[in-house]
mmCIF file of C-alpha atoms in Angstrom:
data_model
loop_
_atom_site.group_PDB
_atom_site.id
_atom_site.type_symbol
_atom_site.label_atom_id
_atom_site.label_comp_id
_atom_site.label_asym_id
_atom_site.label_seq_id
_atom_site.Cartn_x
_atom_site.Cartn_y
_atom_site.Cartn_z
ATOM 1 C CA MET A 9 -94.679 -95.811 -14.869
ATOM 2 C CA ARG A 10 -93.651 -94.967 -11.341
ATOM 3 C CA PRO A 11 -90.950 -92.630 -10.022
ATOM 4 C CA ILE A 12 -87.787 -94.727 -9.721
ATOM 5 C CA ASP A 13 -85.081 -92.200 -8.848
ATOM 6 C CA ASP A 14 -84.533 -93.977 -5.529
ATOM 7 C CA SER A 15 -84.124 -97.336 -7.276
ATOM 8 C CA PRO A 16 -80.710 -99.070 -7.208
ATOM 9 C CA ILE A 17 -80.642 -98.979 -11.016
ATOM 10 C CA VAL A 18 -80.740 -95.159 -11.135
ATOM 11 C CA ARG A 19 -77.947 -92.745 -10.265
ATOM 12 C CA ASP A 20 -78.547 -89.009 -10.279
ATOM 13 C CA GLY A 21 -81.659 -89.481 -12.376
ATOM 14 C CA SER A 22 -80.011 -91.619 -15.074
ATOM 15 C CA SER A 23 -79.104 -95.245 -15.688
ATOM 16 C CA LEU A 24 -76.201 -97.027 -17.318
ATOM 17 C CA ILE A 25 -77.290 -100.583 -17.918
ATOM 18 C CA LEU A 26 -74.482 -102.922 -18.948
ATOM 19 C CA ALA A 27 -76.220 -105.438 -21.194
ATOM 20 C CA MET A 28 -74.810 -108.952 -21.537
ATOM 21 C CA ASP A 29 -77.705 -110.896 -23.025
ATOM 22 C CA HIS A 30 -75.932 -111.116 -26.377
ATOM 23 C CA GLY A 31 -74.954 -114.752 -25.987
ATOM 24 C CA LEU A 32 -78.610 -115.678 -26.403
ATOM 25 C CA GLU A 33 -79.750 -112.931 -28.745
ATOM 26 C CA HIS A 34 -76.764 -112.866 -31.111
ATOM 27 C CA GLY A 35 -74.766 -115.998 -30.323
ATOM 28 C CA PRO A 36 -71.014 -116.515 -29.814
ATOM 29 C CA VAL A 37 -70.180 -114.319 -32.825
ATOM 30 C CA ASP A 38 -70.280 -111.225 -30.595
ATOM 31 C CA PHE A 39 -67.364 -112.642 -28.601
ATOM 32 C CA LYS A 40 -65.168 -113.528 -31.589
ATOM 33 C CA ASP A 41 -62.761 -110.621 -31.060
ATOM 34 C CA VAL A 42 -62.936 -110.733 -27.254
ATOM 35 C CA PRO A 43 -62.909 -114.459 -26.425
ATOM 36 C CA ASP A 44 -62.178 -113.799 -22.759
ATOM 37 C CA LYS A 45 -65.637 -112.204 -22.490
ATOM 38 C CA LEU A 46 -67.215 -115.589 -23.181
ATOM 39 C CA ASP A 47 -66.663 -115.984 -19.444
ATOM 40 C CA PRO A 48 -69.555 -113.991 -17.920
ATOM 41 C CA ALA A 49 -67.439 -113.311 -14.845
ATOM 42 C CA GLU A 50 -65.286 -110.997 -16.971
ATOM 43 C CA VAL A 51 -68.308 -108.818 -17.787
ATOM 44 C CA PHE A 52 -69.555 -108.923 -14.200
ATOM 45 C CA GLU A 53 -66.134 -107.550 -13.179
ATOM 46 C CA THR A 54 -66.636 -104.698 -15.647
ATOM 47 C CA ALA A 55 -70.086 -104.061 -14.139
ATOM 48 C CA THR A 56 -68.494 -103.211 -10.787
ATOM 49 C CA HIS A 57 -67.465 -99.842 -12.272
ATOM 50 C CA ASP A 58 -69.175 -96.937 -10.489
ATOM 51 C CA ALA A 59 -70.762 -95.708 -13.730
ATOM 52 C CA VAL A 60 -72.754 -98.926 -14.159
ATOM 53 C CA THR A 61 -76.099 -98.930 -12.368
ATOM 54 C CA CYS A 62 -76.964 -102.557 -13.201
ATOM 55 C CA ILE A 63 -76.078 -105.500 -15.406
ATOM 56 C CA ALA A 64 -78.751 -107.031 -17.675
ATOM 57 C CA VAL A 65 -78.486 -110.790 -18.134
ATOM 58 C CA GLN A 66 -80.646 -113.824 -18.791
ATOM 59 C CA LYS A 67 -81.723 -116.203 -16.030
ATOM 60 C CA GLY A 68 -78.976 -118.780 -16.437
ATOM 61 C CA ILE A 69 -76.197 -116.204 -16.192
ATOM 62 C CA ALA A 70 -77.886 -114.586 -13.198
ATOM 63 C CA GLU A 71 -78.136 -117.918 -11.410
ATOM 64 C CA GLY A 72 -74.544 -118.892 -12.065
ATOM 65 C CA TYR A 73 -72.652 -115.642 -11.582
ATOM 66 C CA TYR A 74 -74.644 -113.015 -9.704
ATOM 67 C CA PRO A 75 -74.189 -114.648 -6.240
ATOM 68 C CA SER A 76 -70.463 -113.848 -6.451
ATOM 69 C CA TYR A 77 -71.144 -110.190 -7.289
ATOM 70 C CA GLU A 78 -74.326 -109.327 -5.404
ATOM 71 C CA ASP A 79 -72.476 -106.943 -3.068
ATOM 72 C CA ASP A 80 -70.970 -104.963 -5.956
ATOM 73 C CA VAL A 81 -73.421 -105.165 -8.866
ATOM 74 C CA ASN A 82 -77.142 -104.469 -9.243
ATOM 75 C CA LEU A 83 -79.042 -107.077 -11.245
ATOM 76 C CA LEU A 84 -81.566 -106.664 -14.050
ATOM 77 C CA VAL A 85 -82.977 -109.998 -15.170
ATOM 78 C CA LYS A 86 -84.064 -110.093 -18.802
ATOM 79 C CA LEU A 87 -87.290 -112.070 -18.810
ATOM 80 C CA ASN A 88 -87.541 -112.829 -22.505
ATOM 81 C CA GLY A 89 -85.208 -113.425 -25.400
ATOM 82 C CA THR A 90 -84.848 -115.510 -28.534
ATOM 83 C CA SER A 91 -81.797 -116.822 -30.339
ATOM 84 C CA ASN A 92 -80.565 -115.508 -33.654
ATOM 85 C CA LEU A 93 -81.303 -118.947 -35.053
ATOM 86 C CA TRP A 94 -85.007 -118.043 -35.057
ATOM 87 C CA MET A 95 -86.028 -116.902 -38.532
ATOM 88 C CA GLY A 96 -89.724 -116.132 -38.057
ATOM 89 C CA GLU A 97 -91.571 -112.873 -37.542
ATOM 90 C CA PRO A 98 -90.015 -111.036 -34.550
ATOM 91 C CA ASP A 99 -91.010 -112.661 -31.273
ATOM 92 C CA SER A 100 -89.350 -113.373 -27.944
ATOM 93 C CA ALA A 101 -89.776 -116.373 -25.682
ATOM 94 C CA ILE A 102 -90.444 -115.765 -22.000
ATOM 95 C CA ASN A 103 -87.580 -117.505 -20.239
ATOM 96 C CA CYS A 104 -88.060 -116.341 -16.655
ATOM 97 C CA SER A 105 -90.925 -115.271 -14.419
ATOM 98 C CA VAL A 106 -90.969 -112.132 -12.301
ATOM 99 C CA ASP A 107 -91.354 -114.323 -9.224
ATOM 100 C CA TYR A 108 -88.162 -116.197 -10.000
ATOM 101 C CA ALA A 109 -86.277 -113.029 -10.932
ATOM 102 C CA ALA A 110 -87.152 -111.606 -7.528
ATOM 103 C CA GLU A 111 -86.128 -114.862 -5.852
ATOM 104 C CA ILE A 112 -82.634 -114.732 -7.342
ATOM 105 C CA GLY A 113 -82.148 -111.131 -6.274
ATOM 106 C CA ALA A 114 -83.177 -108.943 -9.209
ATOM 107 C CA ASP A 115 -83.263 -105.184 -8.676
ATOM 108 C CA ALA A 116 -85.223 -104.749 -11.932
ATOM 109 C CA VAL A 117 -86.592 -106.760 -14.827
ATOM 110 C CA GLY A 118 -86.399 -106.261 -18.571
ATOM 111 C CA PHE A 119 -88.700 -107.253 -21.407
ATOM 112 C CA THR A 120 -88.412 -106.894 -25.185
ATOM 113 C CA LEU A 121 -91.509 -105.843 -27.094
ATOM 114 C CA TYR A 122 -91.481 -105.799 -30.889
ATOM 115 C CA GLY A 123 -94.118 -103.241 -31.778
ATOM 116 C CA GLY A 124 -95.219 -103.754 -35.352
ATOM 117 C CA SER A 125 -94.516 -107.471 -35.378
ATOM 118 C CA ASN A 126 -97.318 -109.858 -36.228
ATOM 119 C CA ASN A 127 -96.771 -111.060 -32.653
ATOM 120 C CA GLU A 128 -97.246 -107.631 -31.051
ATOM 121 C CA VAL A 129 -100.651 -108.409 -29.515
ATOM 122 C CA GLU A 130 -99.390 -111.516 -27.707
ATOM 123 C CA MET A 131 -96.216 -109.753 -26.591
ATOM 124 C CA ALA A 132 -98.188 -106.809 -25.190
ATOM 125 C CA GLU A 133 -100.388 -109.202 -23.233
ATOM 126 C CA GLU A 134 -97.278 -110.924 -21.875
ATOM 127 C CA PHE A 135 -95.844 -107.547 -20.910
ATOM 128 C CA ARG A 136 -99.033 -106.719 -19.019
ATOM 129 C CA GLU A 137 -98.544 -109.788 -16.837
ATOM 130 C CA VAL A 138 -94.869 -108.979 -16.298
ATOM 131 C CA GLN A 139 -95.510 -105.331 -15.457
ATOM 132 C CA GLU A 140 -98.266 -106.058 -12.962
ATOM 133 C CA ALA A 141 -96.264 -108.831 -11.287
ATOM 134 C CA ALA A 142 -93.230 -106.536 -11.034
ATOM 135 C CA ARG A 143 -95.351 -103.977 -9.191
ATOM 136 C CA GLU A 144 -95.958 -106.562 -6.474
ATOM 137 C CA TYR A 145 -92.200 -106.680 -5.838
ATOM 138 C CA ASP A 146 -91.613 -102.960 -6.442
ATOM 139 C CA LEU A 147 -89.219 -103.836 -9.271
ATOM 140 C CA PRO A 148 -88.669 -101.301 -12.054
ATOM 141 C CA VAL A 149 -89.522 -102.563 -15.538
ATOM 142 C CA VAL A 150 -87.292 -101.722 -18.485
ATOM 143 C CA MET A 151 -88.839 -102.226 -21.913
ATOM 144 C CA TRP A 152 -86.552 -102.958 -24.839
ATOM 145 C CA SER A 153 -88.971 -101.136 -27.162
ATOM 146 C CA TYR A 154 -87.879 -102.267 -30.601
ATOM 147 C CA PRO A 155 -90.405 -101.720 -33.400
ATOM 148 C CA ARG A 156 -89.674 -104.491 -35.851
ATOM 149 C CA GLY A 157 -91.488 -106.685 -38.326
ATOM 150 C CA GLN A 158 -92.277 -107.258 -41.965
ATOM 151 C CA GLY A 159 -94.309 -104.044 -42.153
ATOM 152 C CA LEU A 160 -91.439 -101.819 -40.949
ATOM 153 C CA LYS A 161 -88.853 -100.739 -43.479
ATOM 154 C CA ASN A 162 -86.800 -98.516 -41.161
ATOM 155 C CA ASP A 163 -86.641 -99.252 -37.436
ATOM 156 C CA THR A 164 -84.738 -96.040 -36.608
ATOM 157 C CA LYS A 165 -87.046 -93.629 -38.446
ATOM 158 C CA PRO A 166 -87.778 -90.686 -36.095
ATOM 159 C CA SER A 167 -91.534 -91.269 -36.059
ATOM 160 C CA THR A 168 -90.943 -94.951 -35.293
ATOM 161 C CA ILE A 169 -88.671 -94.212 -32.329
ATOM 162 C CA SER A 170 -91.179 -91.689 -30.986
ATOM 163 C CA TYR A 171 -93.864 -94.368 -31.275
ATOM 164 C CA ALA A 172 -91.544 -96.783 -29.442
ATOM 165 C CA THR A 173 -91.155 -94.491 -26.434
ATOM 166 C CA ARG A 174 -94.873 -93.701 -26.343
ATOM 167 C CA LEU A 175 -95.757 -97.381 -26.549
ATOM 168 C CA ALA A 176 -93.542 -98.088 -23.530
ATOM 169 C CA LEU A 177 -95.141 -95.250 -21.555
ATOM 170 C CA GLU A 178 -98.684 -96.309 -22.414
ATOM 171 C CA LEU A 179 -98.042 -99.929 -21.411
ATOM 172 C CA GLY A 180 -96.479 -99.012 -18.056
ATOM 173 C CA ALA A 181 -92.712 -99.333 -18.464
ATOM 174 C CA ASP A 182 -90.493 -97.343 -16.116
ATOM 175 C CA ILE A 183 -87.653 -97.049 -18.622
ATOM 176 C CA ALA A 184 -87.714 -97.443 -22.387
ATOM 177 C CA LYS A 185 -84.621 -98.620 -24.218
ATOM 178 C CA VAL A 186 -84.723 -97.443 -27.825
ATOM 179 C CA LYS A 187 -82.391 -96.988 -30.766
ATOM 180 C CA TYR A 188 -81.028 -93.538 -31.534
ATOM 181 C CA PRO A 189 -83.125 -91.987 -34.336
ATOM 182 C CA GLY A 190 -80.234 -90.210 -36.001
ATOM 183 C CA ASP A 191 -80.321 -86.629 -34.735
ATOM 184 C CA PRO A 192 -80.902 -84.712 -31.483
ATOM 185 C CA GLU A 193 -84.174 -83.138 -32.585
ATOM 186 C CA ALA A 194 -85.698 -86.518 -33.331
ATOM 187 C CA MET A 195 -84.423 -87.855 -30.010
ATOM 188 C CA ALA A 196 -85.881 -84.877 -28.166
ATOM 189 C CA HIS A 197 -89.277 -85.565 -29.714
ATOM 190 C CA ALA A 198 -89.073 -89.224 -28.714
ATOM 191 C CA VAL A 199 -88.237 -88.175 -25.149
ATOM 192 C CA LYS A 200 -91.172 -85.745 -25.140
ATOM 193 C CA CYS A 201 -93.476 -88.566 -26.266
ATOM 194 C CA ALA A 202 -92.348 -90.529 -23.200
ATOM 195 C CA GLY A 203 -93.714 -88.030 -20.700
ATOM 196 C CA ASP A 204 -91.960 -88.468 -17.347
ATOM 197 C CA MET A 205 -90.738 -91.968 -18.195
ATOM 198 C CA LYS A 206 -86.974 -92.330 -18.571
ATOM 199 C CA VAL A 207 -85.568 -93.047 -22.027
ATOM 200 C CA VAL A 208 -82.207 -94.747 -22.444
ATOM 201 C CA MET A 209 -80.377 -95.274 -25.689
ATOM 202 C CA SER A 210 -79.338 -98.621 -27.088
ATOM 203 C CA GLY A 211 -75.577 -98.838 -27.408
ATOM 204 C CA GLY A 212 -75.653 -100.784 -30.667
ATOM 205 C CA SER A 213 -72.709 -102.174 -32.603
ATOM 206 C CA LYS A 214 -69.203 -101.140 -31.629
ATOM 207 C CA VAL A 215 -67.945 -97.857 -33.113
ATOM 208 C CA ASP A 216 -64.929 -95.705 -32.262
ATOM 209 C CA ASP A 217 -64.791 -93.856 -28.948
ATOM 210 C CA TYR A 218 -65.556 -90.386 -30.249
ATOM 211 C CA GLU A 219 -68.495 -91.423 -32.442
ATOM 212 C CA PHE A 220 -70.002 -93.390 -29.583
ATOM 213 C CA LEU A 221 -69.540 -90.706 -26.938
ATOM 214 C CA SER A 222 -70.801 -87.993 -29.267
ATOM 215 C CA THR A 223 -74.038 -89.901 -29.794
ATOM 216 C CA VAL A 224 -74.416 -90.410 -26.041
ATOM 217 C CA GLU A 225 -73.810 -86.678 -25.549
ATOM 218 C CA ALA A 226 -76.480 -85.829 -28.137
ATOM 219 C CA HIS A 227 -78.923 -88.263 -26.498
ATOM 220 C CA THR A 228 -78.258 -86.722 -23.078
ATOM 221 C CA ASN A 229 -78.675 -83.179 -24.367
ATOM 222 C CA ALA A 230 -81.993 -84.227 -25.917
ATOM 223 C CA GLY A 231 -83.305 -85.273 -22.496
ATOM 224 C CA GLY A 232 -82.259 -88.918 -22.549
ATOM 225 C CA LYS A 233 -81.539 -90.482 -19.190
ATOM 226 C CA GLY A 234 -78.685 -92.822 -19.879
ATOM 227 C CA LEU A 235 -77.716 -95.843 -21.836
ATOM 228 C CA ALA A 236 -78.185 -99.586 -22.138
ATOM 229 C CA VAL A 237 -74.955 -100.757 -23.710
ATOM 230 C CA GLY A 238 -73.082 -103.992 -24.260
ATOM 231 C CA ARG A 239 -70.753 -104.292 -27.235
ATOM 232 C CA ASN A 240 -69.575 -100.677 -27.103
ATOM 233 C CA VAL A 241 -68.184 -101.421 -23.643
ATOM 234 C CA TRP A 242 -67.138 -105.035 -23.236
ATOM 235 C CA GLN A 243 -65.890 -105.495 -26.809
ATOM 236 C CA ARG A 244 -63.192 -102.899 -26.094
ATOM 237 C CA GLU A 245 -59.694 -103.775 -24.999
ATOM 238 C CA ASN A 246 -60.063 -101.505 -21.973
ATOM 239 C CA PRO A 247 -63.749 -101.220 -20.974
ATOM 240 C CA GLU A 248 -62.883 -99.169 -17.913
ATOM 241 C CA GLU A 249 -61.652 -96.282 -20.049
ATOM 242 C CA ILE A 250 -64.901 -95.934 -21.975
ATOM 243 C CA LEU A 251 -66.894 -96.289 -18.742
ATOM 244 C CA ASP A 252 -64.825 -93.475 -17.200
ATOM 245 C CA ALA A 253 -65.767 -91.312 -20.174
ATOM 246 C CA LEU A 254 -69.421 -92.339 -20.109
ATOM 247 C CA GLU A 255 -69.594 -91.451 -16.434
ATOM 248 C CA LYS A 256 -68.463 -87.930 -17.258
ATOM 249 C CA VAL A 257 -70.935 -87.505 -20.122
ATOM 250 C CA ILE A 258 -74.017 -89.107 -18.540
ATOM 251 C CA TYR A 259 -73.683 -87.991 -14.924
ATOM 252 C CA GLY A 260 -71.289 -85.067 -15.192
ATOM 253 C CA GLY A 261 -72.732 -83.374 -18.256
ATOM 254 C CA GLU A 262 -69.348 -83.164 -19.971
ATOM 255 C CA THR A 263 -68.900 -83.100 -23.731
ATOM 256 C CA ALA A 264 -67.509 -86.060 -25.622
ATOM 257 C CA ASP A 265 -64.359 -84.032 -26.357
ATOM 258 C CA ALA A 266 -63.796 -83.214 -22.699
ATOM 259 C CA ALA A 267 -64.516 -86.781 -21.579
ATOM 260 C CA ILE A 268 -61.961 -88.218 -23.996
ATOM 261 C CA GLN A 269 -59.263 -85.663 -23.185
ATOM 262 C CA SER A 270 -59.544 -85.840 -19.408
#
């Protein structure tokens, strides 16, 4: 972990990462109700909103679309990812090197690590190589720290989320993306376990505006430093409205009620 407040992917100490790696991880089903978003350019347009500090995409999307948006959008290249067709113990193929991510203009890199999987040892060794290579380019490293595997019954259990943030800190991530553990006290403990490393919350499946913003508010009040969100933004009819509200909650410290009403 290094201080990254002066990084392009951080604004006022927090980050709002607009994730659009779902086409690989989940497949076209995530675009069923928003077929226009199958065009990555539509999501890149959304990422030009001032609240968004970077967009997280896989290599192919970065290659094809980022050159048209490099003046308006910061880029996080997701280095690994596996399709939903894979039915084995949680694992994630490395699809891009740090060297190539830097070559195509990345401002940061991301890596999923499934702590608790039978493949954890190999994934941690892969992360070591990624983290050390990223240091050569001064690129922040965001770990999608997702404990998962046949030995885990509940991947949002408070003790599991606290372990997820600590694992990211110990292995050298600059930001940990984790699921919300269900209540502010549990989130506060997970943040404490992360030391000075930033913790952002996974946006998860789409829910209504108030439920979503209330959870973001609770995460922020617990010491969380932003959000990595996809479906709860670009699956909405008007993504700009929810981003306006998120900007007020994450950077302005407003309540969910105030953000919705203003």
